[in-house]
CSV table of C-alpha atoms in Angstrom, one decimal:
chain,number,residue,atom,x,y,z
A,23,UNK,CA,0.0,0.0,0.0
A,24,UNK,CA,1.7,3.3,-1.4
A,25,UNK,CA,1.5,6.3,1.1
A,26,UNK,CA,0.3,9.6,-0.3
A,27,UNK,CA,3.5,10.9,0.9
A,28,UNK,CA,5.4,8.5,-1.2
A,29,UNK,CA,3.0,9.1,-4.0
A,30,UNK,CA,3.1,13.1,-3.8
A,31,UNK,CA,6.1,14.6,-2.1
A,32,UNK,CA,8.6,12.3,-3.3
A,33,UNK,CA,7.6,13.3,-7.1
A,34,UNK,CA,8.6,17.0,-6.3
A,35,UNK,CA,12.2,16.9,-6.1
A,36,UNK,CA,14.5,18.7,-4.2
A,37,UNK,CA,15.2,18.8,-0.8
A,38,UNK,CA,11.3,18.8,-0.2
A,39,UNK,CA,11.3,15.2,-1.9
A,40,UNK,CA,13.9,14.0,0.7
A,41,UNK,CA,11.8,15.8,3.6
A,42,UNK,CA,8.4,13.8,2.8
A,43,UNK,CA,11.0,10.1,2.6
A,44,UNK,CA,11.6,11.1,5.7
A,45,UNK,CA,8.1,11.4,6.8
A,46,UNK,CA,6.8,8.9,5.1
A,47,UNK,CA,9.5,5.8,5.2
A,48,UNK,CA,9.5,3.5,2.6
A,49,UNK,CA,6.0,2.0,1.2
A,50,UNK,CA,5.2,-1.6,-0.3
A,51,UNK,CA,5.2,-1.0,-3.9
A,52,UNK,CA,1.0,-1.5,-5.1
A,53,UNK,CA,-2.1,-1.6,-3.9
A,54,UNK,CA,-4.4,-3.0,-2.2
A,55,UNK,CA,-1.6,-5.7,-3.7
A,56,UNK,CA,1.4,-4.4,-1.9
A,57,UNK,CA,4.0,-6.8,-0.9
A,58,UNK,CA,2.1,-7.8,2.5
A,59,UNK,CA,-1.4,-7.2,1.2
A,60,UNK,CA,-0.7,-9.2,-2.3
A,61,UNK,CA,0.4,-12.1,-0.1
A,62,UNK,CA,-2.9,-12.1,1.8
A,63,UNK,CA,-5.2,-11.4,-1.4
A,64,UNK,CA,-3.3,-14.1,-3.1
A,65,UNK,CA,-4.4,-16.5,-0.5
A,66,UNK,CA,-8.2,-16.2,-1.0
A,67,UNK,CA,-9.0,-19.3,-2.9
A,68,UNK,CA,-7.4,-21.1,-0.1
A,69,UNK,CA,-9.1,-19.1,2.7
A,70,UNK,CA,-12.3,-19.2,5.2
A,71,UNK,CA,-15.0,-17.3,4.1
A,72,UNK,CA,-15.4,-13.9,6.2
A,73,UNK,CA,-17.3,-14.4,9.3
A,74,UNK,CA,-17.4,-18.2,9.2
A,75,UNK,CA,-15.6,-20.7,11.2
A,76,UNK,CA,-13.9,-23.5,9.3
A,77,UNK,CA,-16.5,-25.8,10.9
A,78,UNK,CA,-19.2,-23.8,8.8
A,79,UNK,CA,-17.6,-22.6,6.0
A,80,UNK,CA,-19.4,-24.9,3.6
A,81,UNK,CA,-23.1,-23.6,4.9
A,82,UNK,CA,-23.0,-19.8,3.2
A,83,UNK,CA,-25.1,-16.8,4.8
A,84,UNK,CA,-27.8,-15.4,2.9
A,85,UNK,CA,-31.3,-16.4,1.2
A,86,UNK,CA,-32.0,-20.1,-0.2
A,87,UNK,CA,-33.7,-20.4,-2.7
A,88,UNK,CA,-36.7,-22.7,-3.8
A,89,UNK,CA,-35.7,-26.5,-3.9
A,90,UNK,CA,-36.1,-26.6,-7.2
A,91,UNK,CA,-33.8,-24.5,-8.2
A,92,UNK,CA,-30.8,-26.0,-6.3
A,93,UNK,CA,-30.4,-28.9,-10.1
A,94,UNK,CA,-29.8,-26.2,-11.7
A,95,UNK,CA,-26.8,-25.0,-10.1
A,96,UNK,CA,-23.8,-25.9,-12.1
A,97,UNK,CA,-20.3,-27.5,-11.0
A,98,UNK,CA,-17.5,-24.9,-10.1
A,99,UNK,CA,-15.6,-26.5,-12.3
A,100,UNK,CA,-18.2,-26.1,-15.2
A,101,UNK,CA,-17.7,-22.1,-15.1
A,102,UNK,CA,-14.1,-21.5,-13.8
A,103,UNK,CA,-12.6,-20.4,-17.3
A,104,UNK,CA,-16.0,-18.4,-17.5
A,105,UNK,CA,-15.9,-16.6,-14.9
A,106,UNK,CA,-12.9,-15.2,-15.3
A,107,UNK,CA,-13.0,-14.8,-19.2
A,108,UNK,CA,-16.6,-12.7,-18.2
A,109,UNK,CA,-15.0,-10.5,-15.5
A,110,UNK,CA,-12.1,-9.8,-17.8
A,111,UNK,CA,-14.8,-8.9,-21.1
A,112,UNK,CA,-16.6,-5.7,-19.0
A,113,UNK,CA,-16.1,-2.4,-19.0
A,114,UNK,CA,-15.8,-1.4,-15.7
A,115,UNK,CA,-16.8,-2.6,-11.8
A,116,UNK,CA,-15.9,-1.7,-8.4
A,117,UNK,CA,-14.1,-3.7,-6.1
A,118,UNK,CA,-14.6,-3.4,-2.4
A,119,UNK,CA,-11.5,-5.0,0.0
A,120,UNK,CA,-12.3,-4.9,3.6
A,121,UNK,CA,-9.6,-6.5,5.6
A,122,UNK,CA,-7.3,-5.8,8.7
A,123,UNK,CA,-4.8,-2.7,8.0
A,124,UNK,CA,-1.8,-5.1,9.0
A,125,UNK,CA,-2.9,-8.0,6.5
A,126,UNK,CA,-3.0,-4.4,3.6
A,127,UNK,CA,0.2,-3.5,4.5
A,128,UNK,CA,-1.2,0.1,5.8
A,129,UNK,CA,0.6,0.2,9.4
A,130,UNK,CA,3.9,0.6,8.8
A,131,UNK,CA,2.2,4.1,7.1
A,132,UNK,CA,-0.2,5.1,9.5
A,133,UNK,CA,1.2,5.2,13.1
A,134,UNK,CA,-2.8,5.5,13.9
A,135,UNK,CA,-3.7,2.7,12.7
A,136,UNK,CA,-3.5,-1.0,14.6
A,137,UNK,CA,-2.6,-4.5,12.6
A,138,UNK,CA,-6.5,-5.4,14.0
A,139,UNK,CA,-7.9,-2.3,12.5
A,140,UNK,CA,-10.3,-2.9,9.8
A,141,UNK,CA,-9.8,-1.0,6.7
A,142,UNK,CA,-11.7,-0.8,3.4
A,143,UNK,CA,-9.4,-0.5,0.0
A,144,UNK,CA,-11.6,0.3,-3.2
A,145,UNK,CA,-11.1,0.5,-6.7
A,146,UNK,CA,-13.5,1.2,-9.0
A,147,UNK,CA,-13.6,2.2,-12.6
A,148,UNK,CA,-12.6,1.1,-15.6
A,149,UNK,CA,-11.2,-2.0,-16.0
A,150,UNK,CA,-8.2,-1.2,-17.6
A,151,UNK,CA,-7.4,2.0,-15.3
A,152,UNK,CA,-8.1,4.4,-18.1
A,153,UNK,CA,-10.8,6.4,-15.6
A,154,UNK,CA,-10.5,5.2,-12.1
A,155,UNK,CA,-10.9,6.1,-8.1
A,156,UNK,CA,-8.6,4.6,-5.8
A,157,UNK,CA,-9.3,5.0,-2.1
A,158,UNK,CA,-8.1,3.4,1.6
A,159,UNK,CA,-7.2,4.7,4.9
A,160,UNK,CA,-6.6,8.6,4.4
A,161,UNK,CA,-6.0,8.2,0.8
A,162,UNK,CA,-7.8,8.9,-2.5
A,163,UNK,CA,-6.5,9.3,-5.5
A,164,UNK,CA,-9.2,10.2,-9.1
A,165,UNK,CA,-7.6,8.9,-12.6
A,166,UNK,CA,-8.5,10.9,-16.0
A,167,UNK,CA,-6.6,9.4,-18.3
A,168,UNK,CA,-3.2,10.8,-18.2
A,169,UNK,CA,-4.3,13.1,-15.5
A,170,UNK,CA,-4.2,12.2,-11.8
A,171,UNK,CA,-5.3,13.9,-8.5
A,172,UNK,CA,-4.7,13.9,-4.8
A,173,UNK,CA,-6.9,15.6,-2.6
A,174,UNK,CA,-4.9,18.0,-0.5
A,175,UNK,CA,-6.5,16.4,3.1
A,176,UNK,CA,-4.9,13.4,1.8
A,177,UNK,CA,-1.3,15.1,0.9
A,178,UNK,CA,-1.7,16.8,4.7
A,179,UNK,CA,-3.0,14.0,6.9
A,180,UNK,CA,-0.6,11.5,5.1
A,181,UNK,CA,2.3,13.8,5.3
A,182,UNK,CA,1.8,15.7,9.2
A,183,UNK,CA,-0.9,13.6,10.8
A,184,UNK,CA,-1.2,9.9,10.5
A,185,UNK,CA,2.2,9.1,8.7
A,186,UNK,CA,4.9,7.1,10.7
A,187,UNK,CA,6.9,10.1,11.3
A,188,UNK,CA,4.6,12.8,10.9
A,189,UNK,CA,5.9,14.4,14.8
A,190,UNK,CA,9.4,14.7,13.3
A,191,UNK,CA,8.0,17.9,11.5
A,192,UNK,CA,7.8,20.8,13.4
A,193,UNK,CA,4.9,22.6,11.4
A,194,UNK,CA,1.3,23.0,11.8
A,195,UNK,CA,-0.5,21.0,10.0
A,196,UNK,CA,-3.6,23.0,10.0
A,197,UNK,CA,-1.7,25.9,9.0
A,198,UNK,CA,-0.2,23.9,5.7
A,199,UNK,CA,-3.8,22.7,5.3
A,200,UNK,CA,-5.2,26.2,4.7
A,201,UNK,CA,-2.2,27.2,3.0
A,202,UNK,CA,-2.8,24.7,0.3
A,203,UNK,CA,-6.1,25.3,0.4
A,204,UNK,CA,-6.4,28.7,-0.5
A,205,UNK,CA,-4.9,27.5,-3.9
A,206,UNK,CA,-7.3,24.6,-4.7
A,207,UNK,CA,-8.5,21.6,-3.3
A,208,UNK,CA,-6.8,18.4,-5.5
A,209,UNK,CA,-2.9,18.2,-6.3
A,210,UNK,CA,-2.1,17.3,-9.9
A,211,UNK,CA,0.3,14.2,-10.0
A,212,UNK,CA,2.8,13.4,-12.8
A,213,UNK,CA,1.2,10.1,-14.4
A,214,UNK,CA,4.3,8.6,-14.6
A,215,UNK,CA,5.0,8.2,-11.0
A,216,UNK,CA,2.0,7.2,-10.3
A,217,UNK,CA,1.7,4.5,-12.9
A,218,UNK,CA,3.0,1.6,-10.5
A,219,UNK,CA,1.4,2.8,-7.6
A,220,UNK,CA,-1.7,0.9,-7.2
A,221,UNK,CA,-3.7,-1.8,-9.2
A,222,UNK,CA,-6.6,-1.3,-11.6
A,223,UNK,CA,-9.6,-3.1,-11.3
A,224,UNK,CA,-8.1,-5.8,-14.5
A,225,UNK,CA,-5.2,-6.2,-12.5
A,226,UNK,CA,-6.9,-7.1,-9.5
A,227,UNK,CA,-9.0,-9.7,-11.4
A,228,UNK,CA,-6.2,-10.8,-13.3
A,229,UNK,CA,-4.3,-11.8,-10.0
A,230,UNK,CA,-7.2,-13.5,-8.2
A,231,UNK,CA,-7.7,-15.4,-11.4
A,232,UNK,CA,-4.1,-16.7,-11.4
A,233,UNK,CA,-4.1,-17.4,-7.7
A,234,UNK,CA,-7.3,-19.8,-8.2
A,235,UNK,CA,-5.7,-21.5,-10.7
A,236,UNK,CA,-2.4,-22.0,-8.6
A,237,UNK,CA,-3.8,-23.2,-5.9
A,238,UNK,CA,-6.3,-26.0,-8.0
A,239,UNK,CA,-9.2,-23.9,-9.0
A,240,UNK,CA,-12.7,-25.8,-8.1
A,241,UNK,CA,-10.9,-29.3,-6.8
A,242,UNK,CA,-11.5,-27.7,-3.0
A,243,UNK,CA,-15.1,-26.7,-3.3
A,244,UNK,CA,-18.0,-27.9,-2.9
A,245,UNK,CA,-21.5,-28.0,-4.7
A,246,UNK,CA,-23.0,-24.8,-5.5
A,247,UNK,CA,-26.1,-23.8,-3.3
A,248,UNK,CA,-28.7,-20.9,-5.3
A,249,UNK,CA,-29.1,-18.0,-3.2
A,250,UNK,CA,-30.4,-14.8,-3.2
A,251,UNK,CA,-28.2,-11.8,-1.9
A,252,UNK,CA,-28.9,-7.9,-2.4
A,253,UNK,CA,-32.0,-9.4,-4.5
A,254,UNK,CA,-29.1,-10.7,-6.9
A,255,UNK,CA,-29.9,-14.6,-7.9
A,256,UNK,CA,-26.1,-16.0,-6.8
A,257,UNK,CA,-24.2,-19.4,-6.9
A,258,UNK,CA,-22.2,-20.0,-4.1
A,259,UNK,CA,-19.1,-22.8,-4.1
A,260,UNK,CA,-17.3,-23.1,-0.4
A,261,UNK,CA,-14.6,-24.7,0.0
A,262,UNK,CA,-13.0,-25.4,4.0
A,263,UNK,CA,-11.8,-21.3,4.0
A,264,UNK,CA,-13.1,-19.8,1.0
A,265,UNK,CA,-16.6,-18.6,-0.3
A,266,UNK,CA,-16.8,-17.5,-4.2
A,267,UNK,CA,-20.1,-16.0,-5.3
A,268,UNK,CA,-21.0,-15.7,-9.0
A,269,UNK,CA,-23.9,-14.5,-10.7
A,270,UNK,CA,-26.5,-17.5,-11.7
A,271,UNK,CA,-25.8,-17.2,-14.9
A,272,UNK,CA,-24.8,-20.1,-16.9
A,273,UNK,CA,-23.6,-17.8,-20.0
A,274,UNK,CA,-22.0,-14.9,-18.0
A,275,UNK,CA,-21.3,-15.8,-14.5
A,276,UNK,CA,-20.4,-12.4,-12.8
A,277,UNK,CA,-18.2,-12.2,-10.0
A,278,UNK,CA,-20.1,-10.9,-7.0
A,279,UNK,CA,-18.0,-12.0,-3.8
A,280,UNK,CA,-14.7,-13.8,-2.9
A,281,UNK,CA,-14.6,-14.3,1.1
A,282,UNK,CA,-11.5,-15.9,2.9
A,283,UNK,CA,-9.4,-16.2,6.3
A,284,UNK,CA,-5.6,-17.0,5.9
A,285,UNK,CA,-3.9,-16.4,9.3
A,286,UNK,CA,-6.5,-15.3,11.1
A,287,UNK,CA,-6.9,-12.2,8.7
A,288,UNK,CA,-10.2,-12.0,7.8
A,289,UNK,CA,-11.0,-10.4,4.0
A,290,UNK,CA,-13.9,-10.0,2.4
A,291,UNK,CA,-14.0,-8.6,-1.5
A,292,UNK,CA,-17.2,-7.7,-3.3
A,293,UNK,CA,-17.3,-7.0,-6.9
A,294,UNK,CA,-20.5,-4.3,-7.7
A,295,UNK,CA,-21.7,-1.7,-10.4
A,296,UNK,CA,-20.5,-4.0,-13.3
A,297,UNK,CA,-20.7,-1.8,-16.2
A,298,UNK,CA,-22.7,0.7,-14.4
A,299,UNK,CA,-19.6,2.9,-12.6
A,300,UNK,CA,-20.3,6.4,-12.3
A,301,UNK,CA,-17.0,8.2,-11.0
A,302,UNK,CA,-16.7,11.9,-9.5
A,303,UNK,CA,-16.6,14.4,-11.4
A,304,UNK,CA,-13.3,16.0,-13.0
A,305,UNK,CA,-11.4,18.7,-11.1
A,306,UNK,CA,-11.7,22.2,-12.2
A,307,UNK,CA,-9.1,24.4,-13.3
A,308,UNK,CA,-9.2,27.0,-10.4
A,309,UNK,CA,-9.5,23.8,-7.9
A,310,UNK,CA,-6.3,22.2,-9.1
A,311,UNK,CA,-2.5,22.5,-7.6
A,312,UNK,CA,0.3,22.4,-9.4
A,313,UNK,CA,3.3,20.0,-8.2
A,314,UNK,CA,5.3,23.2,-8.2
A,315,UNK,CA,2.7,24.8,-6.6
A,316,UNK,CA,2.9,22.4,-4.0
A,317,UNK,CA,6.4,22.0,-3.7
A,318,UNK,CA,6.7,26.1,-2.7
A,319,UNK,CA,3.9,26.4,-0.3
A,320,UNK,CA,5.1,23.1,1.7
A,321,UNK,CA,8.7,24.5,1.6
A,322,UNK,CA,7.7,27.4,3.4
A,323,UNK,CA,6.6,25.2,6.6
A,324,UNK,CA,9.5,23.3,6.7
């Protein structure tokens, strides 16, 4: 999990860049698939679903329905290639992580956040990143093509509140926070530093897909059970730790949830507005901070 320092500050250059490593310490590489976090995610075909004891993990939550319907359910196996090759052939979904900050990596960033601490890591937008949101704990970054912005809370609280080494500064936040804020209210990033920073929604399904297959795709699980959830018509396949929801669809089985524990660590993934994602809009012009804009103001407070 990249902090916005990282993300921002380090992209300025000068002495300012050196000021935010400082502040910031070094960051996993992606997200939600940083280092730590990418091992965790990576282990959700193997998991427990969220919530469920091992014991239980093969009776899901949620709405039976009629008898009848149950024959129709297919084999896991029947739809593994499926559901991936569907997921892959949309234009755009959100995906909601919710998982402990220690299991995303987000600790060693935030010195107010616990390992136990829940935390929610979405990305939504286009599959292919093109137009995107990426948000977690005290950051939130907006993707227009080539253009990417960091609201200045984010830049502040990631910087001179909640980062690792965010006492070490002897400024006022507040004072930097309206200082910014008289000039706009989103920091313009250079695309290119932000390019490896966190994972688009294809990326995300790209790696679960590869991970099921690792690990022996629909061998583990069991018979699919029809269900009803958010008045959705779902198939559900547990196997001993891990819950995968689909659509009940036989012809384009949507992903809708991928639940598992490894290590205790529970993490719970939903997978909504398929082709229907409606992101904020643009920045304006007079709303927008330069990253030399940024660079002087922040200079003067340190």
């Amino acid at each position: 999990m990249m902090s916005t320092a990282v993300l921002v500050l380090t992209s300025c250059g000068g002495d300012l860049a050196g000021d935010a490593d400082q502040a910031a310490g070094s960051a996993p590489s992606s997200a939600p698939a940083s280092s730590s976090a990418s091992e965790e995610l990576a282990a959700e075909e193997t998991a427990e679903p969220t919530g469920q004891s091992t014991e239980s993990a093969a009776e899901p939550s949620g709405e039976l329905q009629a008898e009848g319907d149950l024959a129709d359910v297919p084999e896991l196996a029947e739809l593994e290639e499926a559901i991936w090759e569907t997921a892959a052939a949309q234009q755009s979904v959100t995906v909601t992580m919710e998982m402990p900050a220690g299991a995303a990596g987000l600790t060693p960033l935030h010195r107010d956040l616990e390992d136990d601490s829940t935390v929610e890591i979405l990305v939504s937008g286009e599959l292919d990143g093109a137009d995107m949101r990426y948000s977690t704990f005290g950051y939130e970054v907006l993707i227009y093509g080539d253009l990417v912005y960091q609201s200045v809370d984010d830049v502040v609280d990631s910087t001179f509140v909640t980062g690792p080494n965010a006492e070490d500064f002897d400024v006022d936040a507040e004072e930097v926070r309206r200082a910014l804020s008289d000039q706009g209210s989103w920091i313009s990033l250079p695309a290119a530093q932000y390019a490896d920073a966190v994972e688009t929604p294809e990326t995300v399904i790209d790696r679960l897909g590869q991970e099921y297959e690792s690990r022996g795709g629909a061998a583990d699980f069991d018979a699919g059970q029809a269900q009803t959830r958010d008045d959705v018509d779902v198939w559900v396949y547990t196997s001993e730790q891990s819950e995968i929801v689909i659509t009940a669809d036989h012809d384009e089985p949507l992903l809708r949830e991928v639940n598992t524990v490894e290590d205790d660590h529970e993490i719970h993934g939903t997978f909504t507005e398929w082709n229907s994602v409606e992101l904020p809009a643009e920045p304006e012009d007079d709303q927008i901070i330069s990253i030399d804009q940024l660079q002087s103001i922040v200079a003067e407070f340190l």
